[in-house]
Tab-separated table of C-alpha atoms in Angstrom:
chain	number	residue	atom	x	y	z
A	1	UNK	CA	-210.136	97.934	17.345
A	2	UNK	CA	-209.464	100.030	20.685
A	3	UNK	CA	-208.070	103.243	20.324
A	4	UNK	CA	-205.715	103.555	23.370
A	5	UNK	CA	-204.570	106.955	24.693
A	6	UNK	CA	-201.329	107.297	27.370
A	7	UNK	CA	-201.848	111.089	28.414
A	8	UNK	CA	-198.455	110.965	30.277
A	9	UNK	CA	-195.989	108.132	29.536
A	10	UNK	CA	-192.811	110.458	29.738
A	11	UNK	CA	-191.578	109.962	33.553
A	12	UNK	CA	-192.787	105.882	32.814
A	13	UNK	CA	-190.470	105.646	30.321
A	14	UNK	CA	-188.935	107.966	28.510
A	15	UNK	CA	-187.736	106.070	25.309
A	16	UNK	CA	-185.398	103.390	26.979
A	17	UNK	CA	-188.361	101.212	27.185
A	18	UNK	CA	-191.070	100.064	24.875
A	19	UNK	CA	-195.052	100.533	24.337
A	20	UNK	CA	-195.040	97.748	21.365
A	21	UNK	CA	-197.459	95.271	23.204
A	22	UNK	CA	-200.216	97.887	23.018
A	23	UNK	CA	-199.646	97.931	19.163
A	24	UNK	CA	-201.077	94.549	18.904
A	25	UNK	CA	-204.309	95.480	21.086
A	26	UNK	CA	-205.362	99.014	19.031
A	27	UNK	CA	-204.537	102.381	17.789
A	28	UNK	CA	-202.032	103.804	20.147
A	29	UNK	CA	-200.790	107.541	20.597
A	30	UNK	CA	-198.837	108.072	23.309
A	31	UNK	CA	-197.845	111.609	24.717
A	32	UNK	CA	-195.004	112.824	27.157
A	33	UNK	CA	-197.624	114.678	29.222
A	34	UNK	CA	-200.600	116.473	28.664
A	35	UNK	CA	-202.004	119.701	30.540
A	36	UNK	CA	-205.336	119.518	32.259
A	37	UNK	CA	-207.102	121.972	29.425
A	38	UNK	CA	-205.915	119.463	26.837
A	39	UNK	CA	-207.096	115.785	28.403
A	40	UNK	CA	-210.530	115.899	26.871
A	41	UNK	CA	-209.055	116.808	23.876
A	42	UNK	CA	-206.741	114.064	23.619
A	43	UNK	CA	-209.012	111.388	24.756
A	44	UNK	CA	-212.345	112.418	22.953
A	45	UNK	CA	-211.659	108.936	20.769
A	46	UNK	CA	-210.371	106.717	23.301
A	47	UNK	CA	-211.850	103.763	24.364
A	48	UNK	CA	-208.716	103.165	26.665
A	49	UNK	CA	-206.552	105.616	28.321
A	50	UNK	CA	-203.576	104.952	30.240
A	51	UNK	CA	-202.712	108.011	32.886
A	52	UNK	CA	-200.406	108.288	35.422
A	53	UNK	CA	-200.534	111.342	37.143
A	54	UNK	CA	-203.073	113.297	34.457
A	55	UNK	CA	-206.655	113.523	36.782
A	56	UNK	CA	-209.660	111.894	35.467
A	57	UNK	CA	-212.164	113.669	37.330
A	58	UNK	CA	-215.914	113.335	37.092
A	59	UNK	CA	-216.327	116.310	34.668
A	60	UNK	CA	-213.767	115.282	32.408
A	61	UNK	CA	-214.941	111.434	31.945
A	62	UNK	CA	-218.332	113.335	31.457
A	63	UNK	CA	-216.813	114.458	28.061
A	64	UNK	CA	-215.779	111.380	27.300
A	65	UNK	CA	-218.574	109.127	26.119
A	66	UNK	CA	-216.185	106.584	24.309
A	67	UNK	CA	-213.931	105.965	27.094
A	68	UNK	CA	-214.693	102.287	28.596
A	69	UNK	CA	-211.158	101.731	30.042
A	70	UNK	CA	-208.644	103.437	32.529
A	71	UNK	CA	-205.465	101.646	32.978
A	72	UNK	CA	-203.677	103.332	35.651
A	73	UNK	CA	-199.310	103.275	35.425
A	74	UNK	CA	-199.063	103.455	39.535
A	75	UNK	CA	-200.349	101.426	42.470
A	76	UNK	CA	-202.256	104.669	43.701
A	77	UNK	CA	-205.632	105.827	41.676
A	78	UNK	CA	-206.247	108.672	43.465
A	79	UNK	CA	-206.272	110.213	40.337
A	80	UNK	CA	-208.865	109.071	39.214
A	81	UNK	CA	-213.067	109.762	40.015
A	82	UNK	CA	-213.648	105.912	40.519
A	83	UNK	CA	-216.879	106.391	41.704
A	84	UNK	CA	-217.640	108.786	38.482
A	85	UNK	CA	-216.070	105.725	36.751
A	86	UNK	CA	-218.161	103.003	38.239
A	87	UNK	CA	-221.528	104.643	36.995
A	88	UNK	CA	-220.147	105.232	33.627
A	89	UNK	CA	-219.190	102.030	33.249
A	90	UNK	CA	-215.728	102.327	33.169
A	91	UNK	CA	-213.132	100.049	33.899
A	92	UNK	CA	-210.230	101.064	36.333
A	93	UNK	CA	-207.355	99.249	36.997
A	94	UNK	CA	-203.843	99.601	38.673
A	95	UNK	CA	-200.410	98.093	38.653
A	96	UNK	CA	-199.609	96.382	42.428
A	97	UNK	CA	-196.251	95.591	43.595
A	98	UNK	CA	-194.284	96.296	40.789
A	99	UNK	CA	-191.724	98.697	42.640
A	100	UNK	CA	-191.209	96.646	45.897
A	101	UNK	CA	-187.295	96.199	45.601
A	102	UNK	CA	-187.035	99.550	44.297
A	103	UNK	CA	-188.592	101.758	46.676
A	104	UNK	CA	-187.018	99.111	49.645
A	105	UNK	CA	-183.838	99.748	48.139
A	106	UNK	CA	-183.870	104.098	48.137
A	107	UNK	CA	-185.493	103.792	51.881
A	108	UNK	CA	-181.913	102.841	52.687
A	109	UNK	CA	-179.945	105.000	49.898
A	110	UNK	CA	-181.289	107.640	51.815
A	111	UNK	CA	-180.581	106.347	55.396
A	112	UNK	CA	-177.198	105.448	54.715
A	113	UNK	CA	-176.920	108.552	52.891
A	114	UNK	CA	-177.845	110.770	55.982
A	115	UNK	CA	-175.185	108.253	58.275
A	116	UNK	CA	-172.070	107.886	56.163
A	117	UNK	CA	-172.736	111.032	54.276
A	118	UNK	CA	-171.117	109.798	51.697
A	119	UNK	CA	-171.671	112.650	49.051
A	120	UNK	CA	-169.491	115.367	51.635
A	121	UNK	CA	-166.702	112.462	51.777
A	122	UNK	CA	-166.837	112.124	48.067
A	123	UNK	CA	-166.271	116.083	47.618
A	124	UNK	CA	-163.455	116.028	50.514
A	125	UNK	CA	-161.934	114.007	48.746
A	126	UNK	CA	-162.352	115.242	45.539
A	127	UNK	CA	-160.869	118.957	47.022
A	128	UNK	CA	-157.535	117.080	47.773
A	129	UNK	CA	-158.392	116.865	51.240
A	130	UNK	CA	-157.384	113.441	51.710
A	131	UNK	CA	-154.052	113.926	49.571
A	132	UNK	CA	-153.327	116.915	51.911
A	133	UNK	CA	-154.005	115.074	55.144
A	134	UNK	CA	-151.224	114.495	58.100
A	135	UNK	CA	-153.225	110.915	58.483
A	136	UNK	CA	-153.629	108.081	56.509
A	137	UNK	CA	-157.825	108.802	57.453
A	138	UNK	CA	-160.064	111.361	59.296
A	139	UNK	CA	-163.392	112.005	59.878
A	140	UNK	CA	-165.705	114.773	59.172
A	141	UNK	CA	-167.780	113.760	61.365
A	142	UNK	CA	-168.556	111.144	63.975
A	143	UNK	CA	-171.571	108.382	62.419
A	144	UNK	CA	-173.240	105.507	64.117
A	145	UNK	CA	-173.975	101.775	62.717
A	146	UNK	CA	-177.006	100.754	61.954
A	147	UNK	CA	-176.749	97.768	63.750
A	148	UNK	CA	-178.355	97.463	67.340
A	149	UNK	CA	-180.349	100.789	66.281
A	150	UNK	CA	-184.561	100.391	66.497
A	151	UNK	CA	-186.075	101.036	62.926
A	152	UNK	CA	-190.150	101.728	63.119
A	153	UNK	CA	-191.969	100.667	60.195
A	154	UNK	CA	-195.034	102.524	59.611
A	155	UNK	CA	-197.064	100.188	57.459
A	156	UNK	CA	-196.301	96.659	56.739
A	157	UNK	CA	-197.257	95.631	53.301
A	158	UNK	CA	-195.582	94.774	50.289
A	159	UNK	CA	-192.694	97.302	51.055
A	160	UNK	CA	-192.785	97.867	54.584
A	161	UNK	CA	-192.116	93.868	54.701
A	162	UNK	CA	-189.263	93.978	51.841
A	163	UNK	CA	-187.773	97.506	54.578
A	164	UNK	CA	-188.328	95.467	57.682
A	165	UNK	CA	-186.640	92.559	56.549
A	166	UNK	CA	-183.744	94.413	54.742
A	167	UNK	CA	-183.641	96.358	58.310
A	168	UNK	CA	-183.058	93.180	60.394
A	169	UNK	CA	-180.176	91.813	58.195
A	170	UNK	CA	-178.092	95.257	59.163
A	171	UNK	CA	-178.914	94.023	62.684
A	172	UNK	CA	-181.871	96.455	63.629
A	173	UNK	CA	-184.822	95.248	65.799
A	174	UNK	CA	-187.727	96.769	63.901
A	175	UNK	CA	-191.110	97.291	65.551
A	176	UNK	CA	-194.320	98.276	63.546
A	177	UNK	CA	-197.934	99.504	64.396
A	178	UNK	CA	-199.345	97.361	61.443
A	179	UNK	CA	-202.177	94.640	62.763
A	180	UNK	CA	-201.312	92.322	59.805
A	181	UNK	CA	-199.515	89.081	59.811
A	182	UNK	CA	-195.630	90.119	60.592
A	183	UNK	CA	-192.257	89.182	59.381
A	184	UNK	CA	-190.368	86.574	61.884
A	185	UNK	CA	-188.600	89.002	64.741
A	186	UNK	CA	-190.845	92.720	64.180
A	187	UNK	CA	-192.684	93.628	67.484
A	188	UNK	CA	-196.098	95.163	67.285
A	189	UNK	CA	-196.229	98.158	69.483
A	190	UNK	CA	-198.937	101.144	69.562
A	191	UNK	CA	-198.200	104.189	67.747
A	192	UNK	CA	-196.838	106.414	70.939
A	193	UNK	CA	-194.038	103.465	71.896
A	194	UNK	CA	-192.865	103.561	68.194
A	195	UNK	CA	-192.211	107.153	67.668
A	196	UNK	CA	-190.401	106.896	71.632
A	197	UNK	CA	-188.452	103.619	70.634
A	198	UNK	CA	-187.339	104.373	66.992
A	199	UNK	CA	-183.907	105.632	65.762
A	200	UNK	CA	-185.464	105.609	62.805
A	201	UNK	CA	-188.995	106.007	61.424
A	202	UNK	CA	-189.910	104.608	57.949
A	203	UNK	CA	-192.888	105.232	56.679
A	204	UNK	CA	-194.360	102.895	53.822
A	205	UNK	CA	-198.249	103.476	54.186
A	206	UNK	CA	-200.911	104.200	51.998
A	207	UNK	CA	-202.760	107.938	52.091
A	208	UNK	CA	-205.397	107.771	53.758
A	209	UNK	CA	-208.043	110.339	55.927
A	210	UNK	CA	-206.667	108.702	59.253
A	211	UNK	CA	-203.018	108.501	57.716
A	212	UNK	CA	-203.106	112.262	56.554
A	213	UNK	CA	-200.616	114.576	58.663
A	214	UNK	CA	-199.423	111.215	60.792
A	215	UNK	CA	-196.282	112.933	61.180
A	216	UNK	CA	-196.953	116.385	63.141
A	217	UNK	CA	-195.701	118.358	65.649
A	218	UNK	CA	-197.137	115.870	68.349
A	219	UNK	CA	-195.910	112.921	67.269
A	220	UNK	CA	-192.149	114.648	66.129
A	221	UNK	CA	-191.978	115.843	70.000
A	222	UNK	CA	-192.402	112.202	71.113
A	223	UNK	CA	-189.446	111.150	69.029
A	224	UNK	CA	-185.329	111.104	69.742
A	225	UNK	CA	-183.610	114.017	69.224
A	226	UNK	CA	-181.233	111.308	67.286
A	227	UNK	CA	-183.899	110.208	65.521
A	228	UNK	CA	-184.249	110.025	61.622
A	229	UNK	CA	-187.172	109.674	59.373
A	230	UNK	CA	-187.780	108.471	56.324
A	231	UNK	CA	-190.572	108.832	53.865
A	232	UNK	CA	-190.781	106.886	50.480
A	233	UNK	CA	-194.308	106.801	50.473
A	234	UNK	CA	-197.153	110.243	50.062
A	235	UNK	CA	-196.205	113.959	51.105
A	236	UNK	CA	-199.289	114.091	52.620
A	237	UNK	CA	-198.371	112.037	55.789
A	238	UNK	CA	-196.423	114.781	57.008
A	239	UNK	CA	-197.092	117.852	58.290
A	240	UNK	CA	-194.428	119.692	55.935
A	241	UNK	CA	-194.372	123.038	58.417
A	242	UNK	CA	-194.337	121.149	61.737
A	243	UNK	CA	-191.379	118.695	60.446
A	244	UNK	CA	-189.374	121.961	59.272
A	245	UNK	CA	-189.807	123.305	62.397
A	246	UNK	CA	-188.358	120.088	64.495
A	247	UNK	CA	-185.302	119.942	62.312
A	248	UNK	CA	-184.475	123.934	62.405
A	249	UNK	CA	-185.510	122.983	66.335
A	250	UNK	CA	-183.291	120.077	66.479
A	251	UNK	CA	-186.254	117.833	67.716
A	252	UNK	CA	-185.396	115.090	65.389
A	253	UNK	CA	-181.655	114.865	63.539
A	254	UNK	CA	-182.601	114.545	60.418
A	255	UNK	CA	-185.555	113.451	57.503
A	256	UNK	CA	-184.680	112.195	54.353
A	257	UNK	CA	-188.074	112.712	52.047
A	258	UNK	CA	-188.592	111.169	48.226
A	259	UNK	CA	-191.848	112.613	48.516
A	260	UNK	CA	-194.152	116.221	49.419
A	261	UNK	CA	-197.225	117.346	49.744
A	262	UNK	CA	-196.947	119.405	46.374
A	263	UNK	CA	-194.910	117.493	43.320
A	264	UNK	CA	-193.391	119.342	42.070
A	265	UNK	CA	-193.023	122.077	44.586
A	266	UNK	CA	-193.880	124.984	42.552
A	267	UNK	CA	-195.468	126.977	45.474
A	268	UNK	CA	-192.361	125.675	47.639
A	269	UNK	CA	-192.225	123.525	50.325
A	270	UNK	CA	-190.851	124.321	53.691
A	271	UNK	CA	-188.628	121.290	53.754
A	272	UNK	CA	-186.637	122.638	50.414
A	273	UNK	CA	-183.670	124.379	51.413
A	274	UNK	CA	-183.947	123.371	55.561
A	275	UNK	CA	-181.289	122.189	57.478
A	276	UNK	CA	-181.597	118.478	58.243
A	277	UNK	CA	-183.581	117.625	55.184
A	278	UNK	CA	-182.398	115.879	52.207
A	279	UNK	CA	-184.894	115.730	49.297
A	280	UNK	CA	-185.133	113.523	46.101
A	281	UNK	CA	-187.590	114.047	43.665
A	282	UNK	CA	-189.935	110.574	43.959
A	283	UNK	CA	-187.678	108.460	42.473
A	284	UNK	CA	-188.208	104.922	44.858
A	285	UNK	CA	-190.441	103.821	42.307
A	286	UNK	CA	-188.487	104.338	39.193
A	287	UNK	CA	-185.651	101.840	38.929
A	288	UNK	CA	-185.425	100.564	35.127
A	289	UNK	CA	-186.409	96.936	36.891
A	290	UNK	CA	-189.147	98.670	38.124
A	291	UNK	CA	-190.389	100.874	35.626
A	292	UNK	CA	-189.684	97.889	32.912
A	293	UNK	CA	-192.373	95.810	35.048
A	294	UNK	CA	-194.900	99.019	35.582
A	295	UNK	CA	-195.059	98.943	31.967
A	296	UNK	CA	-195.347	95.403	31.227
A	297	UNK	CA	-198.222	94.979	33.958
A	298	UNK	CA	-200.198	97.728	32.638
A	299	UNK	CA	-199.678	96.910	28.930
A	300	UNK	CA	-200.897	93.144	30.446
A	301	UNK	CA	-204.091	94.670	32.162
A	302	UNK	CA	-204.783	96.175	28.336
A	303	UNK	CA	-205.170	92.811	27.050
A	304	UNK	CA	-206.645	91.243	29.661
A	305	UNK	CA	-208.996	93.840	29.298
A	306	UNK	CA	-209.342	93.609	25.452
A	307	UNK	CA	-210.257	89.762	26.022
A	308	UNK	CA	-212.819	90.545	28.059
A	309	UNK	CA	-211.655	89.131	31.635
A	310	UNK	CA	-210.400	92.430	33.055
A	311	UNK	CA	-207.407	92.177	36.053
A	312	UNK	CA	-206.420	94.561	38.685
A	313	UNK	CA	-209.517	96.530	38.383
A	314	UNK	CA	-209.785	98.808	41.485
């Protein structure tokens, strides 16, 4: 029987959903989270582990002769050594496209939340401003439809698609650097026209070496001074100290971040606390829809696994 190990199941689900599948596969202990000095520990009997953030890093799968099985609760690995893994032996595998809708659905929560500004209305309202006022409405503020407005979609996969297409039914032309096979209406451009062009820049790419710091201080100063960006995707793709400078600058209006460079931000970020920014705390992924399918896809890789005709292995 396998003994399966979740190192950090807590932000996954936190007890409004349920591990029971895994109870018919093995021995399962699951913990909220688990500190770096304490994997090896924890997994010393494991034959599977399940890890979403927690690193598995060639030193520590050296301590862990038992281990035959990595079931990763994200779409990103970077977690984890896979080439360590390969010559050990060790399965890896991921969950794909399990938080489409949801991470689609907070790239516009937070661009309609930096347009309508909805949240300052709310508390204008809530101060008695409204009761108090000479006219049956007012504005704080003037704000612009979305319609007619360019949206540039960095990255055209699974979500990218699901943003591009949600885009074009508030009546934005969206244009995209991607090479791949494109929704019906998005324009391919090269990277300089899109960051020119855009009213808004989403970005929905993966991490990668030629991704890394795609957002800098070059590409902000090709970009409107209307312009808002978005990023639902890695930290890492910005340049956090060249995009605080723009918006303290007023280069760009405004970007509206579910991600950093450092999660959590214990060393600080220079986006926390600057004018123009509005920060979540990586929450596109974690609608109950999604998070309900996360775990049902990686309790499904388990089995798969425990049948011997593995799935999603990276």
């Amino acid at each position: 029987m396998e003994k399966i190990v979740i190192l950090d199941g807590y932000v996954a689900n936190s007890g409004d959903l349920s591990w029971e599948a895994l109870d018919k596969l093995g021995e399962v202990t699951v913990y909220d989270r688990t500190a770096p000095d304490k994997v090896v520990e924890r997994a010393a009997d494991a034959t599977c582990v399940l890890t979403n953030k927690v690193l598995m890093t060639a030193d520590v799968l050296a301590e862990l002769p038992k281990l035959k099985y990595i079931g990763v609760l994200a779409t990103g690995y970077n977690n984890v050594d896979i080439e360590a893994a390969r010559q050990r032996g060790i399965i890896v595998t991921n969950v794909p496209a399990y938080s489409t809708d949801s991470v689609a659905q907070l790239v516009f929560a937070l661009l309609l939340n930096v347009v309508n500004d909805i949240h300052s209305y709310a508390e204008s309202v809530s101060r008695g401003d409204w009761g108090n006022c000479d006219d049956f409405s007012y504005r704080l503020k003037p704000f612009d439809e979305l319609a007619g407005q360019t949206m540039g979609v960095i990255g055209m996969g699974n979500i990218g698609s699901r943003v591009a297409r949600i885009a074009m039914a508030f009546g934005m032309k969206v244009i995209t650097t991607s090479a791949r096979s494109l929704p019906e209406g998005v324009e391919r451009v090269e990277a300089d026209e899109l960051f020119r062009r855009s009213d808004v820049v989403s970005l929905n790419t993966a991490l990668t070496p030629a991704t890394k710091g795609l957002i800098n201080a070059r590409t902000l100063a090709l970009m409107k001074p209307t312009a808002i960006l978005i990023n639902t995707s890695r930290g890492p793709l910005i340049d956090e100290d060249a995009l605080a400078a723009a918006l303290r600058l007023g280069r760009i209006a405004a970007a509206a971040v579910d991600v950093l460079c450092e999660e959590p931000p214990r060393s600080g970020s220079p986006l926390v606390g600057c004018p123009g920014a509005y920060i979540t705390p990586h929450i596109a992924w974690q609608s109950t829809q999604a998070r309900r399918r996360l775990l049902d896809i990686a309790m499904s890789n388990v089995g798969a696994y425990v049948k011997g005709a593995p799935v999603n292995v990276v």
